[in-house]
mmCIF file of C-alpha atoms and ligand atoms in Angstrom:
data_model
loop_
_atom_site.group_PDB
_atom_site.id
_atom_site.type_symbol
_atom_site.label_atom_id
_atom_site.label_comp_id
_atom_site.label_asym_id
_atom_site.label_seq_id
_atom_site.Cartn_x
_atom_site.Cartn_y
_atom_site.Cartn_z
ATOM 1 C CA UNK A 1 -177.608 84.071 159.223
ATOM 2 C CA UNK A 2 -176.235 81.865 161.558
ATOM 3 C CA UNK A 3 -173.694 82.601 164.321
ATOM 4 C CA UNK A 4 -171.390 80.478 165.793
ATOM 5 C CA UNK A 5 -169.709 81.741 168.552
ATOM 6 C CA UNK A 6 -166.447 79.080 169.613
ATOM 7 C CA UNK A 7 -162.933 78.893 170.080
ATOM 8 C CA UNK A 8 -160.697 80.436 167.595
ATOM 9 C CA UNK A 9 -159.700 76.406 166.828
ATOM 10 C CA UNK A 10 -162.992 75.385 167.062
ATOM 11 C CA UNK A 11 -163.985 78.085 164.058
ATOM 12 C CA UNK A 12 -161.007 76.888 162.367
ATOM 13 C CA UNK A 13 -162.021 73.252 161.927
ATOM 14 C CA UNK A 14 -165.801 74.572 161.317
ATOM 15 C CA UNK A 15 -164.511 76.289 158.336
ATOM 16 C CA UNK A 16 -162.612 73.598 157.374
ATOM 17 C CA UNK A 17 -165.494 71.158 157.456
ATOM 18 C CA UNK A 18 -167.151 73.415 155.189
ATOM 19 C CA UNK A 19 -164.374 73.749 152.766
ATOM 20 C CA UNK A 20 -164.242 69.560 152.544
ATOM 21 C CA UNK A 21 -168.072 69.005 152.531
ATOM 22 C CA UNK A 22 -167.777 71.189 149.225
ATOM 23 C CA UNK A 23 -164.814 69.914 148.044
ATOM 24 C CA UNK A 24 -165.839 65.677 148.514
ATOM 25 C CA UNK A 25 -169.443 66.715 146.958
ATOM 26 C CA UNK A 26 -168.997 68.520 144.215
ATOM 27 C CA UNK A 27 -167.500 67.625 140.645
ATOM 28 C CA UNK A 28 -166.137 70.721 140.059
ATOM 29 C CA UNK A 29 -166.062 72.840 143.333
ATOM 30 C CA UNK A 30 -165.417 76.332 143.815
ATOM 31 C CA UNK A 31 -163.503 77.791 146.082
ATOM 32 C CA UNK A 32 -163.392 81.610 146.951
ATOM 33 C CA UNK A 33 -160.960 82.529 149.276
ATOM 34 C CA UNK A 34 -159.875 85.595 151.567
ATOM 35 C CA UNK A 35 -156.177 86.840 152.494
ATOM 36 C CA UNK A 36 -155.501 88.685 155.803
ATOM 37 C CA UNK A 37 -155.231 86.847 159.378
ATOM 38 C CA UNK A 38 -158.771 85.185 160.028
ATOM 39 C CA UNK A 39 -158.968 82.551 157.488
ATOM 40 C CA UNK A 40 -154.827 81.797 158.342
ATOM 41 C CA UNK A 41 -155.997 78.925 160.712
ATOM 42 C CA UNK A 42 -158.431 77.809 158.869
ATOM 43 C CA UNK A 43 -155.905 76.874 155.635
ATOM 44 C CA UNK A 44 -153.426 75.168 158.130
ATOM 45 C CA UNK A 45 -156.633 73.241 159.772
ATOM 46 C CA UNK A 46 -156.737 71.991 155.425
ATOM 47 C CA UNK A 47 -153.718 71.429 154.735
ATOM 48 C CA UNK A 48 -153.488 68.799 157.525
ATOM 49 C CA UNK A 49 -156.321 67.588 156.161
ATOM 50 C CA UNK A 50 -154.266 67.121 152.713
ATOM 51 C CA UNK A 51 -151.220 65.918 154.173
ATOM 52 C CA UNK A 52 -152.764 63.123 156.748
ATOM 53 C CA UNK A 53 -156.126 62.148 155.222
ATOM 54 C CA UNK A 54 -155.884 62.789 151.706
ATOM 55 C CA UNK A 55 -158.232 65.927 151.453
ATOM 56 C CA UNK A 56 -157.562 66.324 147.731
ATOM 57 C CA UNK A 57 -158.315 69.965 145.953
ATOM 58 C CA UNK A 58 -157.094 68.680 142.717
ATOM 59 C CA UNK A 59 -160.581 69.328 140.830
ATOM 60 C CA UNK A 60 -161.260 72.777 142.371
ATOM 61 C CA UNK A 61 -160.879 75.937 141.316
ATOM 62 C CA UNK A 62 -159.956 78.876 143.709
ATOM 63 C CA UNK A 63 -161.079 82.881 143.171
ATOM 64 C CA UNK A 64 -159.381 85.542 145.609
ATOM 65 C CA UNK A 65 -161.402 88.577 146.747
ATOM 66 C CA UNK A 66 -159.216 91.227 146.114
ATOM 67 C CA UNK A 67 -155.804 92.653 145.698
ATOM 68 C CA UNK A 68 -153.737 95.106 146.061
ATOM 69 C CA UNK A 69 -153.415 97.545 142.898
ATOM 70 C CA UNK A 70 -149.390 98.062 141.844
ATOM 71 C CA UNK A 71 -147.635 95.868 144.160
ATOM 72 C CA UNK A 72 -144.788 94.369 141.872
ATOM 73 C CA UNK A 73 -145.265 90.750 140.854
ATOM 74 C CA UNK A 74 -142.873 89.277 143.498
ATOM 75 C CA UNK A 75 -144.100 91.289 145.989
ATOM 76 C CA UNK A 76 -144.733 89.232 149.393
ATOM 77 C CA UNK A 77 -147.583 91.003 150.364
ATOM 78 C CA UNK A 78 -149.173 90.658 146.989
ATOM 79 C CA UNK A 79 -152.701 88.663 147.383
ATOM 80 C CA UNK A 80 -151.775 86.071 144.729
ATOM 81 C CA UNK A 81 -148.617 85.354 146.587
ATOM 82 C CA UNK A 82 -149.781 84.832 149.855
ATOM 83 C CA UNK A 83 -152.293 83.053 148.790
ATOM 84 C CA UNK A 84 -149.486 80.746 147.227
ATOM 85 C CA UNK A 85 -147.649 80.705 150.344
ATOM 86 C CA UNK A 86 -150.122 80.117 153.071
ATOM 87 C CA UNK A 87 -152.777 77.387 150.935
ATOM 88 C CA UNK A 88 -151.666 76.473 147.026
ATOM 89 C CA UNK A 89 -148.099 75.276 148.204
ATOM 90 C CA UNK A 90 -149.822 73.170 150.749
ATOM 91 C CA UNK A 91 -152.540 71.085 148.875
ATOM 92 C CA UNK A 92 -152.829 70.131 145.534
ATOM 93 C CA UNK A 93 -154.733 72.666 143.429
ATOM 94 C CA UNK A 94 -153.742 72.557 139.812
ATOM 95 C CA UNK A 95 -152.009 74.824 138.009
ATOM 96 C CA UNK A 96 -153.597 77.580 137.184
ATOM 97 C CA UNK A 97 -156.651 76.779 139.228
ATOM 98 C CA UNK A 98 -156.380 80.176 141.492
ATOM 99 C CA UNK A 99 -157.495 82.979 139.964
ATOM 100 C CA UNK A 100 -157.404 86.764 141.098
ATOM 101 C CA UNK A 101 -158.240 90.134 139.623
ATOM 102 C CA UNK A 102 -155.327 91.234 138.197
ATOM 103 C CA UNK A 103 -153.725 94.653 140.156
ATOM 104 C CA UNK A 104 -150.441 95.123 137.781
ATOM 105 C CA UNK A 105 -153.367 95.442 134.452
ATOM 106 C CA UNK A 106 -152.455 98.182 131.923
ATOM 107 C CA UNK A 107 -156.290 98.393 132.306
ATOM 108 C CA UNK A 108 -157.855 97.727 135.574
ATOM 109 C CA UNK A 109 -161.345 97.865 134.685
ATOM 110 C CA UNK A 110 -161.219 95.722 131.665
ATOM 111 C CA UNK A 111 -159.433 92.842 134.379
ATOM 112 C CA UNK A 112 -161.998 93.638 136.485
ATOM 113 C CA UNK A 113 -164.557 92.694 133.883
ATOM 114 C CA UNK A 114 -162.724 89.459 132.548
ATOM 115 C CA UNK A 115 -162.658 88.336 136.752
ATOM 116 C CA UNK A 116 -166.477 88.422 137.019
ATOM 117 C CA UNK A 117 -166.564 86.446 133.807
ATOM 118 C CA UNK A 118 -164.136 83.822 134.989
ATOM 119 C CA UNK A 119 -166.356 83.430 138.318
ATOM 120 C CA UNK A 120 -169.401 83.417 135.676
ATOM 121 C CA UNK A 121 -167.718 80.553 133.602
ATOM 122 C CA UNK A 122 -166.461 78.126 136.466
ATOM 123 C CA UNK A 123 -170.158 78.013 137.790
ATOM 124 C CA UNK A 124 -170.072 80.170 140.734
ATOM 125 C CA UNK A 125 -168.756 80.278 143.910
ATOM 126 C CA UNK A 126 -170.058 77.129 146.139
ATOM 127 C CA UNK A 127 -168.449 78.031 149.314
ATOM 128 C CA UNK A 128 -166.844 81.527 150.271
ATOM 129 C CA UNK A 129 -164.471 82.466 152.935
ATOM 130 C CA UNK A 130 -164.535 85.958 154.610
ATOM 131 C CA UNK A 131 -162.623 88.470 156.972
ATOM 132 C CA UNK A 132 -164.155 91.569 158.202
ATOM 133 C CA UNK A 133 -162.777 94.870 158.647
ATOM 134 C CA UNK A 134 -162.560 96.547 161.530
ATOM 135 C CA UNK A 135 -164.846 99.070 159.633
ATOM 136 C CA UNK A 136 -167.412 96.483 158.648
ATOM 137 C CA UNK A 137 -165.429 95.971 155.378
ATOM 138 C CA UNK A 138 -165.786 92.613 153.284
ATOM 139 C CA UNK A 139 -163.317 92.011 150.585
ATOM 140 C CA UNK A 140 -162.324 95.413 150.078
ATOM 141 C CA UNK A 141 -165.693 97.312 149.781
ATOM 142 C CA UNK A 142 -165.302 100.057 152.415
ATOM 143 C CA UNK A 143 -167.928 102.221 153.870
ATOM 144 C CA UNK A 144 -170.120 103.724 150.910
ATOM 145 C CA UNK A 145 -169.714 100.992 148.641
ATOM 146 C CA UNK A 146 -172.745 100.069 146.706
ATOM 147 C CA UNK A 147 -174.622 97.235 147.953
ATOM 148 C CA UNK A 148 -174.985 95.816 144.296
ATOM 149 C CA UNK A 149 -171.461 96.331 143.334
ATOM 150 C CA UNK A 150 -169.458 94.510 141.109
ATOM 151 C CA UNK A 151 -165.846 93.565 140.895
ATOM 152 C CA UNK A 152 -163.827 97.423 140.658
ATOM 153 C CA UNK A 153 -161.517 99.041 141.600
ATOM 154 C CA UNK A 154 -161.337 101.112 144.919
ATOM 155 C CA UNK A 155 -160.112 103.537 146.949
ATOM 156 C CA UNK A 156 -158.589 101.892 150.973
ATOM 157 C CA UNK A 157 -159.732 104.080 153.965
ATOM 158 C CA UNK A 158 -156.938 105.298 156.278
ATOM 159 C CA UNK A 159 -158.058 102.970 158.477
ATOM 160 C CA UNK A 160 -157.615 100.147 156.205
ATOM 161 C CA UNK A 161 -154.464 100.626 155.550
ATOM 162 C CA UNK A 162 -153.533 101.619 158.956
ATOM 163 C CA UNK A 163 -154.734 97.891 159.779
ATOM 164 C CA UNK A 164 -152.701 96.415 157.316
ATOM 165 C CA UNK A 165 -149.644 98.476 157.829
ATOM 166 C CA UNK A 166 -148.486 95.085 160.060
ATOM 167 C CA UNK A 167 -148.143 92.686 157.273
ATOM 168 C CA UNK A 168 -145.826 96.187 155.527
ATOM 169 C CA UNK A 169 -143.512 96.077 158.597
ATOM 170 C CA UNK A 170 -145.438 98.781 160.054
ATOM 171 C CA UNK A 171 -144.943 101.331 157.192
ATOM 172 C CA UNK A 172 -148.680 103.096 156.782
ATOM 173 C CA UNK A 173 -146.507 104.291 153.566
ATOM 174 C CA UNK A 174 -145.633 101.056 151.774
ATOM 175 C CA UNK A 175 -149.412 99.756 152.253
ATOM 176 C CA UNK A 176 -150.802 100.848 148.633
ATOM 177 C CA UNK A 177 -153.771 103.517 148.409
ATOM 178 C CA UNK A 178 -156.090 101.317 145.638
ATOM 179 C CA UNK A 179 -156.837 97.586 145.255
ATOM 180 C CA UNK A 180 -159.313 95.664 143.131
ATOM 181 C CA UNK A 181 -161.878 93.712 144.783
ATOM 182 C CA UNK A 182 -165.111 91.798 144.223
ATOM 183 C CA UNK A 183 -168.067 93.997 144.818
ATOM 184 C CA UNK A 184 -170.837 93.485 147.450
ATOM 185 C CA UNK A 185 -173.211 92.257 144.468
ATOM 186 C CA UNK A 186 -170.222 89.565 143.338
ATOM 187 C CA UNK A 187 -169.692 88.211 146.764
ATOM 188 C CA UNK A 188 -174.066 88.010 147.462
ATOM 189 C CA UNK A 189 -173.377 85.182 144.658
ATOM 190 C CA UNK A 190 -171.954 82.918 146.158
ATOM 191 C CA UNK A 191 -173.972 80.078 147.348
ATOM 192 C CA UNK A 192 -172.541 79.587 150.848
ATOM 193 C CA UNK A 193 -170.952 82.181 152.929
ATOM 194 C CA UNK A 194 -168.617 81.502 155.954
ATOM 195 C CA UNK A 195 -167.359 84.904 157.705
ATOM 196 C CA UNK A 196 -164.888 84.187 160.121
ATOM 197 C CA UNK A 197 -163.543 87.073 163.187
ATOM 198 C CA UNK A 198 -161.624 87.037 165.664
ATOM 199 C CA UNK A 199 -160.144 89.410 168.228
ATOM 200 C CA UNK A 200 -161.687 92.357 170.037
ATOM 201 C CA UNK A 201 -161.172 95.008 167.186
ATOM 202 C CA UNK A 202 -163.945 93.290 165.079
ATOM 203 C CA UNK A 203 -166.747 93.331 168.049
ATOM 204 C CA UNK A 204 -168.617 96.424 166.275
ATOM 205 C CA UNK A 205 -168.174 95.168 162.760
ATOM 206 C CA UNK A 206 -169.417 92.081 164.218
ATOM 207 C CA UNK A 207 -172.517 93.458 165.861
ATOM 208 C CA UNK A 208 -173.241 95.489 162.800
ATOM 209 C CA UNK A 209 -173.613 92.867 160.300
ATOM 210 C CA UNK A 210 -175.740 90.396 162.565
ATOM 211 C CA UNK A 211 -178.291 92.906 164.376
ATOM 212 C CA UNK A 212 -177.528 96.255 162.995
ATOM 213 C CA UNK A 213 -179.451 98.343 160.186
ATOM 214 C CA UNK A 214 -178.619 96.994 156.400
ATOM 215 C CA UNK A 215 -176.607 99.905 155.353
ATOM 216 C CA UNK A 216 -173.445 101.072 152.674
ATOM 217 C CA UNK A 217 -171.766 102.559 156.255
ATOM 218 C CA UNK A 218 -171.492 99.162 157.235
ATOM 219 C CA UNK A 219 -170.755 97.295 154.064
ATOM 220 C CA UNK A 220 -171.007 93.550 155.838
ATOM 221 C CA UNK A 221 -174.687 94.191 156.356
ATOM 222 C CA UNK A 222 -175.586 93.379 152.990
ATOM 223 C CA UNK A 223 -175.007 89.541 154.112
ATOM 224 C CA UNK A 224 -178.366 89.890 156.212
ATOM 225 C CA UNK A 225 -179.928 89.059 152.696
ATOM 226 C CA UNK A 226 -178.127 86.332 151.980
ATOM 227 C CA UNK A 227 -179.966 83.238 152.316
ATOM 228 C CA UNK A 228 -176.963 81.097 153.766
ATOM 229 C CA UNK A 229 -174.409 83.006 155.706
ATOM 230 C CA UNK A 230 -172.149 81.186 158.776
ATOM 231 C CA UNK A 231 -170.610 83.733 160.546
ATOM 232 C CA UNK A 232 -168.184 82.021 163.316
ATOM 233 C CA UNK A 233 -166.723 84.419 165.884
ATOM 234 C CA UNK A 234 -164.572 84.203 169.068
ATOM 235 C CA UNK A 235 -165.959 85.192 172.353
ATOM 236 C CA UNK A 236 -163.715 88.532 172.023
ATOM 237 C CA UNK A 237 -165.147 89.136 168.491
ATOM 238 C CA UNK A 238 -168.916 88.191 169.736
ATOM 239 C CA UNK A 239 -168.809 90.579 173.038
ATOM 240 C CA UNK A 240 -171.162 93.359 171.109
ATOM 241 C CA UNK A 241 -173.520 90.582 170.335
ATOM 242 C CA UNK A 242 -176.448 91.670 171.715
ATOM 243 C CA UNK A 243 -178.036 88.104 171.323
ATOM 244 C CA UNK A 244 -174.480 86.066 171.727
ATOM 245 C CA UNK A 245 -176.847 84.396 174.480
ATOM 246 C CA UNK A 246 -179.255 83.423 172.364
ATOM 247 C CA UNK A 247 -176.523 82.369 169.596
ATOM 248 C CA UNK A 248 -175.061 80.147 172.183
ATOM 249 C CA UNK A 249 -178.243 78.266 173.468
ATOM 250 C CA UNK A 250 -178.735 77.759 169.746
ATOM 251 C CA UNK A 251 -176.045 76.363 168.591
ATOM 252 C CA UNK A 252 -175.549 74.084 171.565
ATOM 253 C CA UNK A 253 -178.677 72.463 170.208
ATOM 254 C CA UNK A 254 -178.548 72.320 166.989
ATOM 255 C CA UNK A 255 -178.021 68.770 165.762
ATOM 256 C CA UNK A 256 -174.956 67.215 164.630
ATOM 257 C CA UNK A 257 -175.983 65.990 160.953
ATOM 258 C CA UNK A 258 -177.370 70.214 160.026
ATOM 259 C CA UNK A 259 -173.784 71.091 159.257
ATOM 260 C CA UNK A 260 -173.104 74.895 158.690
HETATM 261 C C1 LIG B 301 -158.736 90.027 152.464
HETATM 262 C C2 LIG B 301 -159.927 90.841 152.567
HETATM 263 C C3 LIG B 301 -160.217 91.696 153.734
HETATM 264 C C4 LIG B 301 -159.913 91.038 155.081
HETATM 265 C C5 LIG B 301 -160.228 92.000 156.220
HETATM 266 C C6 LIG B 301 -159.894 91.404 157.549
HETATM 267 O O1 LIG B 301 -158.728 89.300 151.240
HETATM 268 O O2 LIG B 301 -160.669 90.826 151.646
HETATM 269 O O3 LIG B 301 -161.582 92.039 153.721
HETATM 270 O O4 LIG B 301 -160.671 89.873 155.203
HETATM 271 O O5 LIG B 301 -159.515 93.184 156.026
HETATM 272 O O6 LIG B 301 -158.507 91.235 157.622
HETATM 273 P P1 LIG B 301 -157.848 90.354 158.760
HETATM 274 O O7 LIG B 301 -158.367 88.976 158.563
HETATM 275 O O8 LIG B 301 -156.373 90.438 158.490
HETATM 276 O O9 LIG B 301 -158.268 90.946 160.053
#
């Protein structure tokens, strides 16, 4: 696991080199993307990249982590529409190349079956993008999720939904109780992971998934046995780090053509 601790711009463009290393090397790359503030920057930083240099996303395909279970199709705060909003309308994915699990199913668990096929059939995920929770959640696997789980659905803590209550106008009430979400097992897939936090809340979660115990109380953990994680933090987000000294030395060294 590396960490990269920067800038919130600087993690931004990181991210974004990522994303277009994947996307200018592979035939058919995959894409699996997060909602929620932290990777916001990080699809403005690409859709510059689109608009003034041609960055093309026209042969990838794009799987969301999770969404919300209920919300009504036009809903603004449903995943698959601001996903839409704040990336597809901006680049050039093709129609139909963004897939989610599907929260409005007459049955939930067959959709979230036919998702983990659908990842399954496009190859894989080559490069994922991740939040944290302020609880150590990734996707939407909250404390005492199984470390091997598998796309389900799942009950949100209080504290969860608390959290997102700002993108609800504040109404703890309007946030809905259940989502669907990739399980820890589904996201340990992918072949790259880039986990991206910023902000004082996410100093604990932070510390706990780089030094702390691998554990289902701290569901980001399970990344320690990944074999290629980038997490890329903000000085805020990295002031738990008990080694952010260490982190920095390193990364000041490390040289130019390694890449994430
Ligand atoms: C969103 C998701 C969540 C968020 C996490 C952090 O698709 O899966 O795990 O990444 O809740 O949210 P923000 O980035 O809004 O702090």
């Amino acid at each position: 696991m590396e960490v990269v601790i920067a800038p919130p711009a600087e993690l931004a463009r990181l991210a974004a080199d990522a994303v277009e290393a994947v996307l200018r090397s592979r035939a058919a790359p995959v894409l699996g993307v997060a909602t929620g503030s932290s990777p916001l920057a990080v699809y403005v930083e690409l859709a510059r990249r689109h608009r003034e240099q041609g960055l093309s996303f026209a042969r990838a395909q794009a799987f969301m982590l999770d969404e919300y279970v209920g919300l009504a199709a036009d809903h603004p705060e449903r995943y698959r529409n601001v996903i839409e909003v704040e990336l597809v309308s901006r680049v050039d994915l093709a129609p139909g190349a963004v897939h989610g699990p599907d929260g409005l199913a007459d049955d939930l668990p067959a959709a979230c079956a036919a998702y983990e096929a659908a990842i399954v059939d496009a190859g894989g995920v080559d490069l994922q993008l991740l939040g944290i929770g302020s609880d150590g959640h990734i996707a939407f696997n909250e404390p005492g999720s199984s470390l091997a789980s598998r796309t389900r659905i799942k009950t949100l803590t209080r504290q969860t939904r608390e959290d997102n209550a700002r993108f609800f106008d504040g109404d703890l009430a309007a946030v809905p109780e259940h989502c669907l979400t990739q399980g820890l097992g589904t996201i340990m897939e992918a072949r790259h992971v880039v986990l991206l936090a910023t902000g004082r809340a996410k100093a604990e979660a932070v510390h706990h998934l780089a030094e702390g115990a691998v554990s289902a109380m701290w569901p980001a953990t399970v990344l320690q046995h990944h074999p290629h994680v980038t997490v890329l933090v903000d000085d805020a987000a990295a002031s738990r780090l008990q080694l952010a000294e260490h982190y920095r030395q390193t990364y000041a060294g490390k040289p130019a053509w390694q890449g994430l």
